[in-house]
Coordinates of C-alpha atoms and ligand atoms in Angstrom, one line a residue:
X50 CA 31.1 28.7 182.8
X51 CA 28.9 27.4 179.9
X52 CA 28.2 24.5 177.6
X53 CA 27.3 25.8 174.2
X54 CA 26.4 24.4 170.8
X55 CA 27.2 26.2 167.6
X56 CA 25.4 25.2 164.4
X57 CA 24.9 26.5 160.8
X58 CA 21.4 27.8 160.0
X59 CA 21.5 27.5 156.2
X60 CA 23.2 25.1 153.8
X61 CA 26.7 25.1 155.4
X62 CA 29.7 27.4 154.7
X63 CA 28.3 30.1 157.0
X64 CA 31.7 30.6 158.6
X65 CA 31.3 28.4 161.6
X66 CA 35.0 27.7 161.8
X67 CA 35.8 31.3 162.1
X68 CA 33.2 32.0 164.8
X69 CA 34.3 28.9 166.8
X70 CA 37.9 30.1 166.5
X71 CA 36.9 33.4 168.0
X72 CA 34.7 31.9 170.8
X73 CA 37.4 29.4 171.6
X74 CA 39.5 32.1 173.3
X75 CA 37.3 31.4 176.4
X76 CA 36.6 27.7 175.8
X77 CA 38.4 24.7 177.3
X78 CA 37.1 22.0 175.0
X79 CA 35.8 22.0 171.4
X80 CA 33.8 18.9 170.4
X81 CA 32.8 17.8 166.8
X82 CA 29.7 15.6 167.1
X83 CA 28.5 14.7 163.5
X84 CA 29.6 14.7 159.9
X85 CA 33.1 13.9 158.7
X86 CA 35.7 15.3 156.4
X87 CA 32.9 16.6 154.1
X88 CA 33.2 19.7 156.3
X89 CA 35.8 22.4 155.5
X90 CA 36.1 24.9 158.3
X91 CA 38.3 27.8 157.5
X92 CA 40.2 29.5 160.3
X93 CA 42.6 32.4 160.1
X94 CA 44.8 33.1 163.1
X95 CA 46.0 36.5 162.0
X96 CA 49.0 35.4 160.0
X97 CA 48.0 32.1 158.5
X98 CA 44.9 30.4 157.0
X99 CA 44.0 26.8 158.0
X100 CA 41.2 24.6 156.5
X101 CA 40.1 22.0 158.9
X102 CA 38.0 19.0 157.9
X103 CA 37.9 16.7 161.0
X104 CA 40.1 18.4 163.5
X105 CA 37.9 20.6 165.8
X106 CA 38.3 24.4 165.2
X107 CA 39.8 25.0 168.7
X108 CA 43.1 23.4 167.6
X109 CA 44.8 26.8 167.0
X110 CA 44.5 27.7 170.7
X111 CA 47.2 26.1 172.8
X112 CA 45.8 23.8 175.4
X113 CA 42.2 23.6 174.2
X114 CA 41.0 20.0 174.2
X115 CA 39.7 19.0 170.8
X116 CA 37.4 16.0 170.7
X117 CA 36.2 14.1 167.7
X118 CA 33.1 12.5 169.3
X119 CA 31.2 9.3 168.6
X120 CA 28.7 10.9 166.1
X121 CA 31.5 11.8 163.6
X122 CA 32.4 9.4 160.8
X123 CA 36.2 9.3 160.5
X124 CA 38.4 8.5 157.5
X125 CA 41.6 7.4 159.2
X126 CA 43.7 8.2 156.2
X127 CA 42.1 11.7 155.9
X128 CA 42.5 12.4 159.6
X129 CA 46.1 11.3 159.7
X130 CA 47.0 13.5 156.6
X131 CA 45.2 16.5 158.2
X132 CA 47.0 16.0 161.5
X133 CA 50.4 15.6 159.8
X134 CA 49.7 18.7 157.8
X135 CA 48.9 20.7 161.0
X136 CA 52.0 19.3 162.8
X137 CA 54.2 20.3 159.9
X138 CA 52.9 23.9 160.4
X139 CA 53.8 23.8 164.1
X140 CA 50.4 23.1 165.5
X141 CA 50.4 21.1 168.8
X142 CA 48.2 18.0 168.4
X143 CA 48.6 16.7 171.9
X144 CA 45.1 17.8 172.9
X145 CA 43.2 15.9 170.2
X146 CA 41.1 12.9 171.2
X147 CA 39.3 10.5 168.9
X148 CA 36.3 8.7 170.4
X149 CA 36.6 5.0 170.6
X150 CA 33.0 4.9 169.4
X151 CA 33.5 6.7 166.1
X152 CA 32.5 4.9 162.9
X153 CA 35.3 4.7 160.4
X154 CA 35.0 5.6 156.7
X155 CA 36.5 2.7 154.7
X156 CA 37.8 2.7 151.1
X157 CA 34.7 1.0 149.8
X158 CA 32.5 3.7 151.3
X159 CA 34.3 6.2 149.2
X160 CA 34.0 4.0 146.1
X161 CA 30.3 3.5 146.7
X162 CA 29.7 7.2 147.2
X163 CA 31.4 8.0 143.9
X164 CA 29.6 5.0 142.2
X165 CA 26.2 6.2 143.4
X166 CA 26.8 9.8 142.3
X167 CA 28.3 8.8 138.9
X168 CA 25.5 6.3 138.0
X169 CA 22.5 8.2 139.3
X170 CA 19.9 9.6 137.0
X171 CA 20.9 13.3 136.7
X172 CA 17.8 14.4 138.5
X173 CA 18.6 12.2 141.4
X174 CA 22.2 13.2 142.0
X175 CA 22.9 14.7 145.4
X176 CA 26.2 16.4 144.5
X177 CA 28.0 14.8 147.5
X178 CA 31.6 15.5 148.4
X179 CA 32.4 11.9 147.5
X180 CA 34.1 11.4 150.9
X181 CA 32.2 8.3 151.7
X182 CA 30.0 10.0 154.3
X183 CA 26.6 8.5 153.2
X184 CA 27.8 4.9 152.8
X185 CA 29.6 5.1 156.2
X186 CA 26.4 6.2 158.0
X187 CA 24.6 3.5 156.0
X188 CA 27.0 0.9 157.5
X189 CA 26.5 2.4 160.9
X190 CA 22.7 2.0 160.7
X191 CA 23.1 -1.5 159.2
X192 CA 25.3 -2.3 162.2
X193 CA 28.2 -3.5 160.0
X194 CA 30.5 -0.5 160.4
X195 CA 34.1 -0.6 161.8
X196 CA 34.6 1.5 164.8
X197 CA 37.7 3.3 166.2
X198 CA 37.8 1.0 169.3
X199 CA 38.6 -2.0 166.9
X200 CA 41.9 -0.3 166.0
X201 CA 43.1 -1.4 169.4
X202 CA 43.1 -5.1 168.3
X203 CA 44.8 -5.5 164.9
X204 CA 43.6 -9.1 164.3
X205 CA 40.0 -8.2 165.0
X206 CA 40.2 -5.1 162.9
X207 CA 41.8 -6.8 160.0
X208 CA 39.2 -9.6 159.9
X209 CA 36.3 -7.1 160.0
X210 CA 38.0 -5.0 157.3
X211 CA 38.6 -8.0 155.0
X212 CA 35.0 -9.3 155.5
X213 CA 33.4 -6.0 154.7
X214 CA 35.7 -5.4 151.7
X215 CA 34.8 -8.8 150.3
X216 CA 31.1 -8.2 150.9
X217 CA 31.3 -4.9 149.0
X218 CA 33.3 -6.5 146.1
X219 CA 30.7 -9.3 145.9
X220 CA 27.7 -7.0 146.0
X221 CA 28.7 -3.9 144.0
X222 CA 31.5 -4.8 141.6
X223 CA 29.3 -6.9 139.3
X224 CA 27.2 -3.7 138.9
X225 CA 30.1 -1.6 137.8
X226 CA 31.5 -0.2 141.1
X227 CA 35.3 -0.1 141.4
X228 CA 36.8 -3.1 143.2
X229 CA 38.7 -2.7 146.4
X230 CA 42.0 -4.6 146.6
X231 CA 41.8 -5.7 150.3
X232 CA 45.6 -6.2 150.7
X233 CA 46.8 -2.8 149.5
X234 CA 43.8 -1.0 151.0
X235 CA 44.4 -2.6 154.4
X236 CA 48.0 -1.7 154.4
X237 CA 47.2 2.0 153.7
X238 CA 44.4 2.1 156.3
X239 CA 46.3 0.3 158.9
X240 CA 49.3 2.7 158.7
X241 CA 46.8 5.5 159.5
X242 CA 45.2 3.5 162.3
X243 CA 48.6 3.0 163.9
X244 CA 49.2 6.7 163.7
X245 CA 45.8 7.5 165.3
X246 CA 46.0 4.8 168.1
X247 CA 47.5 7.1 170.8
X248 CA 44.6 9.6 170.3
X249 CA 41.8 7.1 170.9
X250 CA 39.9 7.6 174.1
X251 CA 36.4 7.0 175.6
X252 CA 35.3 10.6 174.9
X253 CA 31.9 10.2 176.3
X254 CA 33.5 9.8 179.7
X255 CA 35.9 12.7 179.0
X256 CA 33.3 15.1 177.8
X257 CA 30.9 14.4 180.7
X258 CA 33.7 14.7 183.2
X259 CA 34.5 18.1 181.7
X260 CA 30.9 19.2 182.0
X261 CA 30.8 18.0 185.6
X262 CA 34.0 19.9 186.3
X263 CA 32.3 23.1 185.1
X264 CA 34.7 23.6 182.1
X265 CA 33.6 25.8 179.2
X266 CA 32.7 23.5 176.3
X267 CA 31.7 24.3 172.7
X268 CA 30.1 21.7 170.5
X269 CA 31.0 22.5 166.9
X270 CA 28.4 21.7 164.3
X271 CA 29.3 20.8 160.7
X272 CA 27.2 21.3 157.6
X273 CA 23.9 23.0 158.6
X274 CA 20.2 22.8 159.3
X275 CA 19.0 22.5 155.6
X276 CA 21.5 19.6 155.1
X277 CA 20.0 17.7 158.1
X278 CA 18.9 14.1 157.2
X279 CA 15.5 14.7 158.9
X280 CA 14.9 18.4 158.6
X281 CA 16.7 19.4 155.5
X282 CA 15.7 19.4 151.8
X283 CA 15.6 15.6 151.6
X284 CA 17.0 13.8 149.7
X285 CA 19.4 16.6 148.9
X286 CA 21.0 16.5 152.3
X287 CA 24.0 15.0 154.1
X288 CA 23.6 11.7 156.0
X289 CA 23.7 13.0 159.6
X290 CA 21.6 15.1 161.9
X291 CA 23.2 18.6 161.8
X292 CA 21.0 20.3 164.3
X293 CA 21.8 21.3 167.9
X294 CA 19.9 18.3 169.2
X295 CA 22.5 16.0 167.5
X296 CA 25.2 17.2 169.9
X297 CA 23.6 15.1 172.6
X298 CA 23.5 11.9 170.7
X299 CA 26.7 12.6 168.8
X300 CA 28.8 13.2 172.0
X301 CA 26.8 11.3 174.6
X302 CA 25.7 14.2 176.7
X303 CA 22.3 14.9 178.3
X304 CA 20.1 17.8 176.9
X305 CA 20.0 19.4 180.3
X306 CA 23.7 20.0 180.2
X307 CA 23.4 22.5 177.4
X308 CA 23.3 26.2 178.3
X309 CA 23.2 28.0 175.0
X310 CA 22.9 27.6 171.3
X311 CA 24.7 29.8 168.7
X312 CA 23.3 29.9 165.2
X313 CA 25.6 31.1 162.4
X314 CA 23.9 32.9 159.6
X315 CA 25.6 34.2 156.5
X316 CA 24.3 37.7 155.6
X317 CA 23.1 36.1 152.3
X318 CA 22.7 32.4 151.3
X319 CA 24.9 29.8 149.6
X320 CA 24.5 26.2 148.7
X321 CA 26.9 23.6 147.2
X322 CA 25.6 20.6 145.5
X323 CA 22.1 19.8 144.1
X324 CA 18.7 20.6 145.6
X325 CA 16.2 23.4 145.8
X326 CA 17.4 26.9 146.7
X327 CA 14.4 29.4 146.6
X328 CA 16.4 32.6 146.7
X329 CA 19.1 31.6 144.3
X330 CA 20.4 34.3 142.0
X331 CA 21.4 33.0 138.6
X332 CA 22.5 36.3 137.4
X333 CA 25.3 39.0 137.7
X334 CA 24.3 39.6 141.3
X335 CA 24.8 35.9 142.1
X336 CA 28.2 36.1 140.4
X337 CA 29.1 39.2 142.3
X338 CA 28.3 37.5 145.7
X339 CA 30.4 34.4 144.6
X340 CA 33.4 36.5 143.6
X341 CA 33.3 39.0 146.4
X342 CA 32.5 36.3 149.0
X343 CA 35.1 33.8 147.6
X344 CA 32.3 31.3 147.4
X345 CA 34.1 28.2 146.4
X346 CA 33.9 24.9 148.4
X347 CA 36.6 24.5 151.0
X348 CA 36.5 20.7 150.6
X349 CA 35.8 20.2 146.9
X350 CA 36.6 23.6 145.4
X351 CA 33.2 23.6 143.6
X352 CA 31.6 27.1 143.0
X353 CA 28.9 27.7 145.5
X354 CA 25.4 28.8 144.4
X355 CA 24.5 32.2 145.8
X356 CA 21.3 34.1 146.6
X357 CA 19.5 36.4 149.0
X358 CA 18.9 35.8 152.7
X359 CA 15.9 33.5 153.2
X360 CA 14.1 34.4 156.4
X361 CA 11.5 31.6 156.0
X362 CA 14.2 28.9 156.0
X363 CA 16.3 30.7 158.6
X364 CA 13.4 31.1 161.0
X365 CA 12.6 27.4 160.6
X366 CA 16.3 26.8 161.5
X367 CA 16.2 29.0 164.6
X368 CA 13.1 27.2 165.8
X369 CA 14.5 23.7 165.4
X370 CA 17.9 24.6 166.8
X371 CA 16.6 26.7 169.7
X372 CA 19.0 29.6 168.8
X373 CA 19.8 32.0 171.6
X374 CA 22.3 34.1 169.7
X375 CA 23.0 34.7 166.1
X376 CA 26.5 35.1 164.7
X377 CA 26.0 37.0 161.4
X378 CA 29.0 36.5 159.0
X379 CA 30.2 38.0 155.7
X380 CA 28.3 41.3 156.1
X381 CA 31.1 43.0 154.1
X382 CA 30.2 41.0 151.0
X383 CA 27.0 43.1 150.7
X384 CA 28.9 46.4 151.0
X385 CA 28.7 47.4 147.3
X386 CA 25.0 46.7 146.7
X387 CA 22.5 49.5 146.0
X388 CA 19.7 47.5 147.6
X389 CA 19.4 44.2 149.5
X390 CA 16.5 41.8 149.4
X391 CA 15.3 39.6 152.2
X392 CA 12.8 36.7 151.5
X393 CA 10.1 37.0 154.1
X394 CA 7.5 34.6 152.7
X395 CA 7.1 31.9 150.0
X396 CA 4.4 31.8 147.3
X397 CA 3.7 28.2 146.4
X398 CA 1.1 27.5 143.6
X399 CA -0.4 30.9 144.4
X400 CA -0.6 30.5 148.1
X401 CA 1.5 32.5 150.6
X402 CA 3.2 30.7 153.4
X403 CA 5.7 31.7 156.0
X404 CA 6.7 28.1 156.7
X405 CA 9.3 25.8 155.1
X406 CA 7.4 23.0 153.3
X407 CA 8.2 19.3 154.2
X408 CA 8.0 18.2 150.6
X409 CA 11.1 19.1 148.6
X410 CA 9.0 18.9 145.4
X411 CA 7.0 21.8 146.7
X412 CA 10.2 23.7 147.6
X413 CA 11.2 23.5 143.9
X414 CA 8.1 25.5 143.1
X415 CA 8.6 28.4 145.6
X416 CA 8.4 31.9 144.4
X417 CA 10.2 34.1 147.0
X418 CA 8.3 37.1 148.4
X419 CA 10.9 39.8 149.0
X420 CA 11.3 42.9 151.2
X421 CA 13.8 45.4 149.8
X422 CA 16.2 47.4 152.0
X423 CA 18.6 50.1 150.9
X424 CA 22.3 49.2 150.8
X425 CA 25.0 51.1 152.6
X426 CA 27.5 51.5 149.8
X427 CA 30.6 51.7 151.9
X428 CA 33.1 49.3 153.3
X429 CA 32.4 47.6 156.6
X430 CA 35.6 45.6 156.7
X431 CA 37.3 48.0 159.1
X432 CA 34.4 48.1 161.5
X433 CA 35.3 46.8 165.0
X434 CA 32.1 47.6 166.8
X435 CA 28.3 48.0 166.2
X436 CA 28.7 51.7 166.2
X437 CA 31.3 51.6 163.5
X438 CA 28.8 50.1 161.1
X439 CA 26.9 52.3 158.5
X440 CA 23.4 53.1 159.6
X441 CA 21.8 51.0 156.8
X442 CA 23.9 48.0 157.7
X443 CA 22.7 48.3 161.3
X444 CA 19.1 48.6 159.9
X445 CA 19.6 45.5 157.8
X446 CA 20.9 43.5 160.8
X447 CA 18.2 44.8 163.1
X448 CA 15.5 43.8 160.6
X449 CA 17.0 40.3 160.2
X450 CA 17.0 39.9 164.0
X451 CA 13.5 41.1 164.3
X452 CA 12.2 38.8 161.6
X453 CA 14.0 35.8 163.1
X454 CA 13.0 36.8 166.7
X455 CA 16.6 36.2 167.8
X456 CA 19.4 38.3 169.3
X457 CA 22.5 39.1 167.3
X458 CA 25.6 38.2 169.4
X459 CA 28.5 38.4 167.0
X460 CA 29.0 40.2 163.6
X461 CA 31.8 39.3 161.2
X462 CA 33.0 41.7 158.5
X463 CA 36.0 39.7 157.0
X464 CA 38.0 36.5 157.3
X465 CA 40.5 37.8 160.0
X466 CA 40.0 37.2 163.7
X467 CA 40.0 40.9 164.4
X468 CA 37.2 41.5 161.9
X469 CA 34.7 40.1 164.4
X470 CA 32.9 41.9 167.2
X471 CA 30.1 41.4 169.7
X472 CA 27.0 43.5 169.4
Ligands
LIG700 P1 27.9 14.5 151.6 O1 27.8 15.1 153.0 O2 29.2 14.4 151.0 O3 27.1 13.2 151.5 O4 27.1 15.5 150.6 C1 25.7 15.7 150.7 C2 25.3 17.2 150.4 O5 25.8 18.0 151.5 C3 26.0 17.8 149.2 O6 25.1 18.7 148.6 C4 27.2 18.5 149.7 O7 27.6 19.5 148.8 C5 26.7 19.0 151.0 N1 27.7 19.2 152.0 C6 28.3 18.3 152.8 N2 29.2 18.9 153.6 C7 29.1 20.2 153.4 C8 29.7 21.3 154.0 O8 30.6 21.2 155.0 N3 29.4 22.6 153.5 C9 28.5 22.7 152.6 N4 27.8 21.7 152.0 C10 28.1 20.4 152.4

């Protein structure tokens, strides 16, 4: 029996959904604890592909409890549409629960997200998903947000909704933000709230009861370490804590309940949106990784920026997250390369460092120091065990594990469930 957390170690899109789907075979409950529908977790069950945004990645296994816990910001309309889409494809939704403590993303949060992005000085744009994530977390911290528990009382919900919509219109519309028509917006949001009402539960109690009962639980991180509001490349980050520690606050569980942390690491690095990316490849090689890896955002469709594996950043991630096991994904994308580089140190203003700087301005001046390894020049996509991998692929993985001082637990060589094996 175990309680595990799974987090991304880079800038997101490491393939967390797939690894969670694979681990869920032996899990009773999957819990999302931060972020919102800015996430796009892609899961293939053998015959079909699903992209999940708010619904936990355990949903494709019959009977696995799927919890959207208090740390998640929930767009009621987005969640309803996602659930209806899954139901139309025959997925059983009866095991989903939405925490009564979740903050709700409201129409003005999305307008404000778009307004901030569209009017920002080009050098200050974050490149957000425009899903209203930042403004919703702003409202949470300002203690003005609407929460899922309010859905249970329509009159109270409607009053709060209209007050906040009016406040937004008064504050931002004179400066050029799009106005929110409270009547039509309320009608649309309320229809979604009615749909979600049966799923609302006090998940803190449910998750803690499951821990006490010795059930296998997996906390599903969204985004990743370098998008963390405290530890990422601030301000080019998302608005939540994305690290393993956030599972405790985001679901209301004590740190001592956690047995294990999985860190998901793509065999190279990608990033969507603005911000520094020391090992980025703005050349044919970067284009090759993007094309071969299908590196286009699952939520926004934007092309992802691609580059070499960054050990300095990944080591920082392993330290903060307390990673016990690595799941290395997309190894097959490197199959055709003659040689593969790993960034083992940074040179900043002539000085060598093996640590990730706190100041993002310094990060922009990083010159990566690379170690070069030979490629394996053959397909790994049919590999089903460690021994099936070409020798140079095993050498690459062993070197990565050595540099990160972490054990490799899972390797993924393609999008399908069966293209995943334990070391
Ligand atoms: P926001 O989370 O929409 O506010 O966007 C902030 C930054 O996080 C932007 O650079 C987004 O591209 C990035 N981001 C947010 N969610 C994800 C994700 O699930 N994968 C990768 N990048 C993400």
